[in-house]
Tab-separated table of C-alpha atoms in Angstrom:
chain	number	residue	atom	x	y	z
C	1	MET	CA	137.572	91.147	91.308
C	2	THR	CA	136.712	87.532	90.615
C	3	SER	CA	139.116	85.230	88.782
C	4	LEU	CA	136.383	83.915	86.455
C	5	ALA	CA	137.758	83.762	82.912
C	6	HIS	CA	135.834	84.980	79.888
C	7	PRO	CA	135.686	82.439	77.012
C	8	SER	CA	137.997	84.638	74.936
C	9	ASP	CA	140.358	85.129	77.921
C	10	ALA	CA	139.656	88.876	77.744
C	11	PRO	CA	138.767	90.746	80.956
C	12	ILE	CA	135.037	90.578	81.602
C	13	ARG	CA	133.106	93.722	80.772
C	14	ILE	CA	129.355	93.414	81.179
C	15	ALA	CA	126.586	95.334	79.450
C	16	VAL	CA	123.049	95.104	80.858
C	17	ILE	CA	120.550	96.083	78.169
C	18	GLY	CA	117.258	97.410	79.548
C	19	LEU	CA	117.289	99.301	82.855
C	20	GLY	CA	113.859	98.642	84.296
C	21	TYR	CA	112.812	96.731	87.398
C	22	VAL	CA	114.974	93.778	86.355
C	23	GLY	CA	117.962	95.305	84.591
C	24	LEU	CA	118.900	98.108	86.963
C	25	PRO	CA	119.318	96.010	90.146
C	26	LEU	CA	121.204	93.444	88.065
C	27	ALA	CA	123.578	96.083	86.661
C	28	VAL	CA	124.232	97.414	90.170
C	29	ALA	CA	124.971	93.919	91.486
C	30	PHE	CA	127.348	93.060	88.633
C	31	SER	CA	129.114	96.414	88.970
C	32	HIS	CA	130.414	95.433	92.403
C	33	VAL	CA	132.326	92.566	90.754
C	34	TYR	CA	132.929	93.563	87.113
C	35	PRO	CA	133.000	96.807	85.132
C	36	THR	CA	129.389	97.163	84.032
C	37	LEU	CA	127.584	99.330	81.511
C	38	GLY	CA	123.887	99.958	81.996
C	39	PHE	CA	122.329	100.542	78.574
C	40	ASP	CA	118.847	101.782	77.727
C	41	ILE	CA	117.423	103.448	74.617
C	42	ASP	CA	115.375	105.782	76.859
C	43	THR	CA	117.620	108.847	77.059
C	44	ARG	CA	115.522	110.357	79.845
C	45	ARG	CA	115.909	107.199	81.920
C	46	VAL	CA	119.684	107.233	81.453
C	47	ALA	CA	119.899	110.912	82.402
C	48	GLU	CA	117.882	110.275	85.580
C	49	LEU	CA	120.097	107.361	86.585
C	50	ARG	CA	123.227	109.419	86.090
C	51	ASP	CA	121.688	111.921	88.507
C	52	GLY	CA	120.993	109.153	91.028
C	53	LYS	CA	117.235	109.036	90.423
C	54	ASP	CA	115.502	105.678	89.996
C	55	ARG	CA	111.798	106.081	89.295
C	56	THR	CA	111.203	102.363	89.975
C	57	LEU	CA	112.465	102.844	93.559
C	58	GLU	CA	114.369	99.546	93.355
C	59	VAL	CA	117.874	100.981	93.837
C	60	ASP	CA	119.277	103.447	96.368
C	61	PRO	CA	120.788	106.684	94.979
C	62	ALA	CA	124.228	105.880	96.407
C	63	ASP	CA	124.367	102.701	94.299
C	64	LEU	CA	124.108	104.922	91.233
C	65	THR	CA	126.208	107.967	92.076
C	66	GLN	CA	128.918	106.438	94.284
C	67	ASN	CA	129.728	103.412	92.161
C	68	ASP	CA	132.931	103.458	90.113
C	69	GLY	CA	132.113	100.114	88.501
C	70	LEU	CA	128.879	101.294	86.881
C	71	SER	CA	128.275	103.601	83.939
C	72	PHE	CA	125.200	104.402	81.862
C	73	SER	CA	124.615	105.039	78.179
C	74	SER	CA	121.920	105.242	75.525
C	75	ASP	CA	124.487	105.184	72.696
C	76	ALA	CA	124.661	101.742	71.056
C	77	GLY	CA	128.278	102.447	70.166
C	78	SER	CA	129.208	102.146	73.840
C	79	LEU	CA	128.376	98.422	73.719
C	80	ALA	CA	131.468	97.774	71.604
C	81	ASP	CA	133.707	97.755	74.693
C	82	CYS	CA	131.767	94.889	76.306
C	83	ASN	CA	132.001	91.136	75.826
C	84	VAL	CA	129.182	89.829	78.052
C	85	PHE	CA	125.702	91.112	77.232
C	86	VAL	CA	122.700	90.563	79.489
C	87	ILE	CA	119.363	91.424	77.876
C	88	THR	CA	116.545	92.333	80.272
C	89	VAL	CA	114.045	94.156	78.060
C	90	PRO	CA	110.257	93.763	78.392
C	91	THR	CA	108.461	90.907	76.648
C	92	PRO	CA	104.775	91.870	76.785
C	93	ILE	CA	101.793	90.525	74.889
C	94	ASP	CA	99.983	92.363	72.083
C	95	VAL	CA	96.289	93.269	71.906
C	96	HIS	CA	95.533	89.747	70.697
C	97	LYS	CA	97.383	88.267	73.730
C	98	ARG	CA	100.209	86.946	71.571
C	99	PRO	CA	103.901	87.244	72.512
C	100	ASP	CA	105.443	90.553	71.457
C	101	LEU	CA	109.181	90.084	70.928
C	102	THR	CA	109.699	93.513	69.362
C	103	ALA	CA	111.938	94.886	72.121
C	104	LEU	CA	113.787	91.588	72.527
C	105	LEU	CA	114.683	91.336	68.843
C	106	ALA	CA	115.633	95.025	68.700
C	107	ALA	CA	117.968	94.516	71.660
C	108	SER	CA	119.417	91.455	69.921
C	109	ARG	CA	120.153	93.574	66.840
C	110	SER	CA	121.913	96.194	68.976
C	111	VAL	CA	124.010	93.533	70.686
C	112	GLY	CA	124.718	91.833	67.366
C	113	GLY	CA	126.292	95.067	66.143
C	114	ALA	CA	128.728	95.007	69.069
C	115	LEU	CA	129.326	91.255	69.315
C	116	LYS	CA	132.854	89.955	68.783
C	117	ARG	CA	134.479	86.536	68.834
C	118	GLY	CA	134.186	84.910	72.240
C	119	GLY	CA	131.215	87.060	73.238
C	120	VAL	CA	128.446	85.715	75.476
C	121	VAL	CA	124.840	86.920	75.222
C	122	ILE	CA	122.573	86.078	78.164
C	123	TYR	CA	118.814	86.583	78.066
C	124	GLU	CA	116.741	87.212	81.204
C	125	SER	CA	113.486	88.303	79.548
C	126	THR	CA	110.571	85.890	79.841
C	127	VAL	CA	110.029	83.918	76.627
C	128	TYR	CA	108.490	80.633	75.488
C	129	PRO	CA	110.744	77.548	75.330
C	130	GLY	CA	112.981	77.788	72.279
C	131	ALA	CA	112.804	81.558	71.750
C	132	THR	CA	116.434	82.252	72.675
C	133	GLU	CA	117.910	79.815	70.169
C	134	ASP	CA	115.151	79.909	67.527
C	135	ASP	CA	114.308	83.627	67.453
C	136	CYS	CA	117.117	85.625	69.063
C	137	VAL	CA	120.281	83.761	68.079
C	138	PRO	CA	119.549	84.023	64.310
C	139	VAL	CA	119.356	87.806	64.737
C	140	LEU	CA	122.709	87.835	66.530
C	141	GLU	CA	124.261	85.723	63.758
C	142	ALA	CA	122.801	87.820	60.942
C	143	VAL	CA	123.910	91.166	62.381
C	144	SER	CA	127.317	90.099	63.693
C	145	GLY	CA	128.304	87.722	60.906
C	146	LEU	CA	129.530	85.308	63.604
C	147	ARG	CA	128.675	81.638	64.066
C	148	PHE	CA	126.671	80.473	67.058
C	149	ASN	CA	128.529	78.170	69.470
C	150	VAL	CA	131.700	78.661	67.426
C	151	ASP	CA	132.365	82.401	67.562
C	152	PHE	CA	129.891	83.410	70.263
C	153	PHE	CA	127.705	81.743	72.877
C	154	ALA	CA	124.337	82.244	74.529
C	155	GLY	CA	122.890	81.822	77.988
C	156	TYR	CA	119.560	82.140	79.719
C	157	SER	CA	118.879	83.077	83.339
C	158	PRO	CA	115.238	84.008	83.890
C	159	GLU	CA	114.518	87.039	86.020
C	160	ARG	CA	112.687	86.520	89.294
C	161	ALA	CA	112.192	90.158	90.206
C	162	ASN	CA	109.384	91.074	92.601
C	163	PRO	CA	108.909	94.855	92.381
C	164	GLY	CA	108.734	96.629	95.718
C	165	ASP	CA	109.994	93.602	97.664
C	166	ARG	CA	113.357	94.371	99.259
C	167	GLU	CA	113.214	91.199	101.363
C	168	HIS	CA	113.283	89.009	98.262
C	169	GLY	CA	115.849	90.952	96.280
C	170	LEU	CA	118.120	89.745	93.514
C	171	ALA	CA	120.837	88.299	95.755
C	172	ASN	CA	118.353	86.449	97.972
C	173	ILE	CA	116.575	84.406	95.298
C	174	ILE	CA	118.073	81.248	93.773
C	175	LYS	CA	118.970	81.941	90.138
C	176	VAL	CA	118.328	79.423	87.371
C	177	THR	CA	121.135	79.444	84.792
C	178	ALA	CA	121.770	77.751	81.460
C	179	GLY	CA	124.174	77.955	78.527
C	180	SER	CA	124.285	76.939	74.881
C	181	THR	CA	127.284	74.623	75.451
C	182	PRO	CA	128.566	72.942	78.624
C	183	GLU	CA	131.398	75.472	78.768
C	184	ALA	CA	129.025	78.393	78.259
C	185	ALA	CA	126.751	76.970	80.958
C	186	ASP	CA	129.702	76.837	83.364
C	187	PHE	CA	130.569	80.430	82.551
C	188	VAL	CA	127.014	81.734	82.988
C	189	ASP	CA	126.547	79.821	86.245
C	190	GLN	CA	129.802	81.130	87.720
C	191	LEU	CA	129.032	84.657	86.519
C	192	TYR	CA	125.766	84.741	88.462
C	193	GLY	CA	127.261	82.792	91.326
C	194	ALA	CA	129.460	85.813	92.023
C	195	ILE	CA	126.421	88.000	92.841
C	196	ILE	CA	123.680	85.618	94.031
C	197	ALA	CA	124.107	84.796	97.726
C	198	ALA	CA	121.218	82.319	97.624
C	199	GLY	CA	123.049	80.238	95.016
C	200	THR	CA	122.237	79.061	91.506
C	201	HIS	CA	120.474	76.137	89.865
C	202	ARG	CA	122.095	75.072	86.617
C	203	ALA	CA	119.517	73.758	84.143
C	204	SER	CA	120.506	71.178	81.565
C	205	SER	CA	119.577	73.414	78.634
C	206	ILE	CA	118.368	76.873	77.720
C	207	ARG	CA	114.955	75.447	76.807
C	208	VAL	CA	114.570	73.885	80.256
C	209	ALA	CA	115.376	77.229	81.877
C	210	GLU	CA	112.933	79.051	79.585
C	211	ALA	CA	110.186	76.537	80.381
C	212	ALA	CA	110.863	76.772	84.127
C	213	LYS	CA	110.291	80.504	84.017
C	214	VAL	CA	106.918	80.403	82.283
C	215	ILE	CA	105.526	77.648	84.503
C	216	GLU	CA	106.522	79.464	87.718
C	217	ASN	CA	104.000	82.169	87.000
C	218	THR	CA	101.511	79.925	85.191
C	219	GLN	CA	101.186	77.849	88.350
C	220	ARG	CA	100.541	80.944	90.464
C	221	ASP	CA	98.098	82.293	87.881
C	222	LEU	CA	96.051	79.099	88.014
C	223	ASN	CA	95.985	79.034	91.811
C	224	ILE	CA	94.664	82.588	91.858
C	225	ALA	CA	92.171	81.729	89.111
C	226	LEU	CA	90.804	78.945	91.301
C	227	VAL	CA	90.113	81.236	94.254
C	228	ASN	CA	88.757	83.897	91.878
C	229	GLU	CA	86.303	81.353	90.519
C	230	LEU	CA	85.398	80.387	94.074
C	231	SER	CA	84.723	84.064	94.734
C	232	LEU	CA	82.405	84.206	91.704
C	233	ILE	CA	80.538	81.156	93.006
C	234	PHE	CA	80.344	82.268	96.635
C	235	SER	CA	79.108	85.741	95.716
C	236	ARG	CA	76.019	84.059	94.204
C	237	MET	CA	75.550	82.110	97.452
C	238	ASP	CA	75.894	85.234	99.596
C	239	LEU	CA	79.003	83.766	101.237
C	240	ASP	CA	82.057	85.811	102.182
C	241	THR	CA	84.963	84.269	100.264
C	242	LEU	CA	87.645	85.447	102.674
C	243	GLU	CA	85.792	83.876	105.606
C	244	VAL	CA	85.548	80.592	103.705
C	245	LEU	CA	89.253	80.686	102.843
C	246	GLU	CA	90.167	81.483	106.431
C	247	ALA	CA	88.228	78.457	107.643
C	248	ALA	CA	89.699	76.173	104.955
C	249	GLY	CA	93.154	77.526	105.766
C	250	THR	CA	93.120	75.811	109.146
C	251	LYS	CA	94.050	72.600	107.289
C	252	TRP	CA	97.827	72.240	107.281
C	253	ASN	CA	98.263	71.783	103.528
C	254	PHE	CA	95.687	74.280	102.243
C	255	LEU	CA	97.414	76.848	100.023
C	256	PRO	CA	96.915	80.480	101.169
C	257	PHE	CA	95.885	82.123	97.892
C	258	ARG	CA	93.419	85.016	97.854
C	259	PRO	CA	91.106	86.349	95.125
C	260	GLY	CA	92.057	89.535	93.336
C	261	LEU	CA	93.183	91.271	90.180
C	262	VAL	CA	96.042	89.572	88.334
C	263	GLY	CA	98.250	92.028	86.477
C	264	GLY	CA	101.860	93.060	86.312
C	265	HIS	CA	104.781	92.095	84.141
C	266	CYS	CA	104.739	88.354	84.868
C	267	ILE	CA	101.703	86.489	86.177
C	268	GLY	CA	99.189	88.069	83.829
C	269	VAL	CA	101.497	87.728	80.802
C	270	ASP	CA	103.734	84.660	81.053
C	271	PRO	CA	100.992	82.024	80.628
C	272	TYR	CA	100.240	83.422	77.176
C	273	TYR	CA	103.849	82.735	76.156
C	274	LEU	CA	103.440	79.104	77.157
C	275	THR	CA	100.021	78.706	75.507
C	276	HIS	CA	101.348	80.299	72.302
C	277	LYS	CA	104.121	77.744	72.109
C	278	ALA	CA	101.798	74.883	73.058
C	279	GLU	CA	99.405	75.769	70.245
C	280	SER	CA	102.307	76.009	67.779
C	281	VAL	CA	103.148	72.364	68.496
C	282	GLY	CA	99.534	71.246	68.159
C	283	TYR	CA	98.252	71.238	71.740
C	284	LEU	CA	95.357	73.344	73.062
C	285	PRO	CA	96.116	74.145	76.749
C	286	GLU	CA	92.565	74.241	78.089
C	287	VAL	CA	93.241	74.584	81.835
C	288	ILE	CA	95.764	77.399	81.459
C	289	LEU	CA	93.553	79.390	79.091
C	290	ALA	CA	90.510	78.866	81.319
C	291	GLY	CA	92.462	80.316	84.237
C	292	ARG	CA	93.488	83.284	82.134
C	293	ARG	CA	89.880	83.958	81.098
C	294	ILE	CA	88.764	83.972	84.725
C	295	ASN	CA	91.558	86.272	85.878
C	296	ASP	CA	91.223	88.628	82.930
C	297	GLY	CA	87.529	89.034	83.728
C	298	MET	CA	87.842	89.967	87.394
C	299	GLY	CA	88.044	93.739	86.850
C	300	GLY	CA	84.730	93.728	85.025
C	301	HIS	CA	83.231	91.548	87.763
C	302	VAL	CA	84.301	94.023	90.462
C	303	ALA	CA	82.726	96.911	88.549
C	304	ARG	CA	79.456	95.032	88.043
C	305	GLN	CA	79.351	94.079	91.733
C	306	LEU	CA	79.714	97.736	92.615
C	307	VAL	CA	77.028	98.861	90.160
C	308	LYS	CA	74.529	96.330	91.548
C	309	ALA	CA	75.229	97.481	95.102
C	310	MET	CA	74.819	101.119	94.079
C	311	ILE	CA	71.468	100.388	92.428
C	312	LYS	CA	70.263	98.642	95.595
C	313	ARG	CA	71.175	101.810	97.504
C	314	ARG	CA	69.106	103.834	95.013
C	315	ILE	CA	72.235	105.528	93.672
C	316	HIS	CA	71.801	106.583	90.047
C	317	VAL	CA	74.944	105.105	88.433
C	318	ALA	CA	75.072	107.389	85.386
C	319	GLY	CA	76.741	110.550	86.637
C	320	ALA	CA	77.641	109.058	90.027
C	321	ARG	CA	81.095	109.892	91.344
C	322	VAL	CA	83.287	106.878	92.053
C	323	LEU	CA	86.781	106.908	93.549
C	324	VAL	CA	89.161	104.061	92.695
C	325	MET	CA	91.993	103.886	95.222
C	326	GLY	CA	95.094	102.404	93.623
C	327	LEU	CA	96.348	101.946	90.070
C	328	ALA	CA	99.650	100.074	90.530
C	329	PHE	CA	99.420	96.381	89.713
C	330	LYS	CA	100.393	95.493	93.295
C	331	GLU	CA	100.790	97.134	96.664
C	332	ASN	CA	103.615	99.447	97.732
C	333	CYS	CA	105.251	99.928	94.347
C	334	PRO	CA	104.853	102.378	91.440
C	335	ASP	CA	104.646	99.714	88.714
C	336	ILE	CA	101.537	100.125	86.531
C	337	ARG	CA	102.455	97.599	83.822
C	338	ASN	CA	99.437	95.507	82.844
C	339	SER	CA	97.472	96.769	85.852
C	340	ARG	CA	93.992	95.279	85.776
C	341	VAL	CA	92.617	98.150	87.854
C	342	ILE	CA	92.103	99.889	84.523
C	343	ASP	CA	89.443	97.261	83.698
C	344	ILE	CA	87.388	98.478	86.665
C	345	VAL	CA	87.726	102.078	85.562
C	346	ARG	CA	86.743	101.352	81.967
C	347	GLU	CA	83.769	99.203	82.954
C	348	LEU	CA	82.427	101.861	85.345
C	349	ARG	CA	82.804	104.492	82.648
C	350	GLU	CA	80.750	102.253	80.346
C	351	PHE	CA	77.978	102.729	82.925
C	352	GLU	CA	78.599	106.503	82.582
C	353	ALA	CA	79.925	106.883	86.114
C	354	GLU	CA	82.408	109.693	86.727
C	355	VAL	CA	85.543	107.916	87.924
C	356	ASP	CA	88.551	109.404	89.730
C	357	VAL	CA	91.706	107.370	90.370
C	358	HIS	CA	93.966	108.088	93.340
C	359	ASP	CA	97.382	106.459	93.809
C	360	PRO	CA	100.236	108.425	95.440
C	361	TRP	CA	102.702	105.682	94.457
C	362	VAL	CA	102.131	106.173	90.736
C	363	SER	CA	103.559	108.776	88.352
C	364	ALA	CA	100.634	110.761	86.945
C	365	ASP	CA	102.535	111.325	83.693
C	366	GLU	CA	103.185	107.604	83.225
C	367	ALA	CA	99.562	106.752	83.995
C	368	GLU	CA	98.340	109.281	81.453
C	369	LYS	CA	100.757	107.940	78.831
C	370	GLU	CA	99.893	104.299	79.505
C	371	TYR	CA	96.166	104.432	80.150
C	372	GLY	CA	94.962	107.878	79.110
C	373	LEU	CA	93.929	108.856	82.625
C	374	ARG	CA	95.539	111.170	85.157
C	375	PRO	CA	95.295	110.211	88.836
C	376	ILE	CA	94.075	112.936	91.145
C	377	GLY	CA	95.824	114.252	94.245
C	378	GLN	CA	94.090	114.266	97.609
C	379	PRO	CA	90.442	113.204	97.167
C	380	GLN	CA	87.792	115.605	98.397
C	381	ALA	CA	85.883	114.603	101.540
C	382	GLY	CA	82.181	113.909	101.128
C	383	ALA	CA	82.402	113.900	97.332
C	384	TYR	CA	81.829	110.284	96.274
C	385	ASP	CA	78.922	107.925	95.893
C	386	ALA	CA	81.198	104.869	95.923
C	387	VAL	CA	84.789	103.904	96.585
C	388	VAL	CA	86.738	100.911	95.289
C	389	VAL	CA	89.833	100.105	97.354
C	390	ALA	CA	91.641	98.330	94.533
C	391	VAL	CA	95.253	98.077	95.764
C	392	ALA	CA	96.408	97.175	99.267
C	393	HIS	CA	98.964	99.956	99.666
C	394	GLN	CA	100.146	100.290	103.256
C	395	MET	CA	99.193	103.977	103.154
C	396	PHE	CA	95.597	102.964	102.449
C	397	ARG	CA	95.672	100.511	105.342
C	398	ASP	CA	97.063	103.236	107.593
C	399	LEU	CA	94.378	105.650	106.401
C	400	GLY	CA	91.741	103.374	107.874
C	401	ALA	CA	88.164	102.569	106.976
C	402	ASP	CA	86.675	105.603	108.725
C	403	ALA	CA	88.729	107.985	106.570
C	404	VAL	CA	87.653	106.125	103.424
C	405	HIS	CA	83.983	106.413	104.388
C	406	ALA	CA	84.544	110.129	105.109
C	407	LEU	CA	85.313	110.620	101.410
C	408	CYS	CA	81.743	109.666	100.577
C	409	ARG	CA	78.225	111.024	100.648
C	410	PRO	CA	75.525	109.431	102.808
C	411	GLY	CA	74.212	106.126	101.480
C	412	HIS	CA	77.449	105.291	99.659
C	413	VAL	CA	79.053	101.942	98.788
C	414	VAL	CA	82.612	100.805	99.589
C	415	HIS	CA	84.128	97.829	97.740
C	416	ASP	CA	87.286	96.637	99.525
C	417	ILE	CA	88.704	94.251	96.916
C	418	LYS	CA	91.656	93.009	98.959
C	419	GLY	CA	89.880	92.896	102.307
C	420	ILE	CA	92.315	95.285	103.979
C	421	PHE	CA	89.599	96.437	106.376
C	422	SER	CA	87.347	94.270	108.528
C	423	LYS	CA	84.205	92.832	106.963
C	424	ASP	CA	81.856	95.217	108.808
C	425	CYS	CA	83.768	98.238	107.430
C	426	SER	CA	82.903	97.615	103.771
C	427	ASP	CA	79.864	96.687	101.742
C	428	LEU	CA	81.671	94.413	99.285
C	429	ARG	CA	84.873	92.451	98.941
C	430	LEU	CA	86.005	89.622	96.686
């Protein structure tokens, strides 16, 4: 056990609220140092974790079942025994692409009901600068009846989770930390310092830490938007974008971004948090929003590319059978949050094509709940007029181009979005 003192001098007992891709690995890491409660309102999720089953595949079963420092609960009353609360719930966008803080504020109300004098509440969820102190802290004060920075304190340490990436796990990525007072900042920094081998970076304020998080992914979003726009341009010039990028990449300082679909819980969402805040202070962020428009439109572009190629092959699109390989937002993980593959599926169905989706990584039940479609099992050989290889799963790479072509009828079209096969093995790629 570490000798780090809690602000109230009570023994540290941590509650991690939200046990998804971010919260569960964090709860496991803290449990090796402090008694830790993993809390989630999803009773099924809690039951699975108690049985050693993690559907996100981020944590090994032994870390759940052979860990005396970790317990799980969906009962808000269990939070009363804790004095450090780390909130890691989702912060998505709504249908109008505006920040949706519903889960974050609900979690704040739950924590407020358990908060006592000396308590520390740390937020990891992505937000716009100012959200912790302007939106969340008032909820904590109202529910608890305590005074901010007098009776309780706040911190912010933005998550940097990369689903499916064990090489860049929690302990191996530098953690940005911040606190609502210098003393709270010291406490938060030392708390994470006990579990982050790569070290921490203490920001001067919570707002700085919040802003750092949203620009990390905004920068990446814009870089991808640039190469996506290049792909749109080069496709009209009958140039292969990947060949152009490979040639340009021989220059030492050329950045190795590739065109593709931009989804997931961060890159396709975080820029909208920043643009929302920018507009609220009277600034229209033109470059960021332009990048978002390009990236949000790539699924439709892929579908239209495929339709044009099918027409050139004299394939009647209405009623044609199309297989989309992959639904996860990225390769080698089961995460379907904000997957832009669904844009391809919906656009092809607008052309009245019959579309099957195949992704062995993905839960069929979750896909049906999230997107109203149920992925198929093993695709039938010789059944399809076109195939879209939408996600670069290693199992698809291992399958090989010949096996993909074997799924199709004569005269078919293959669109290899990510370029996982050689150029001469596919008809289209971004």
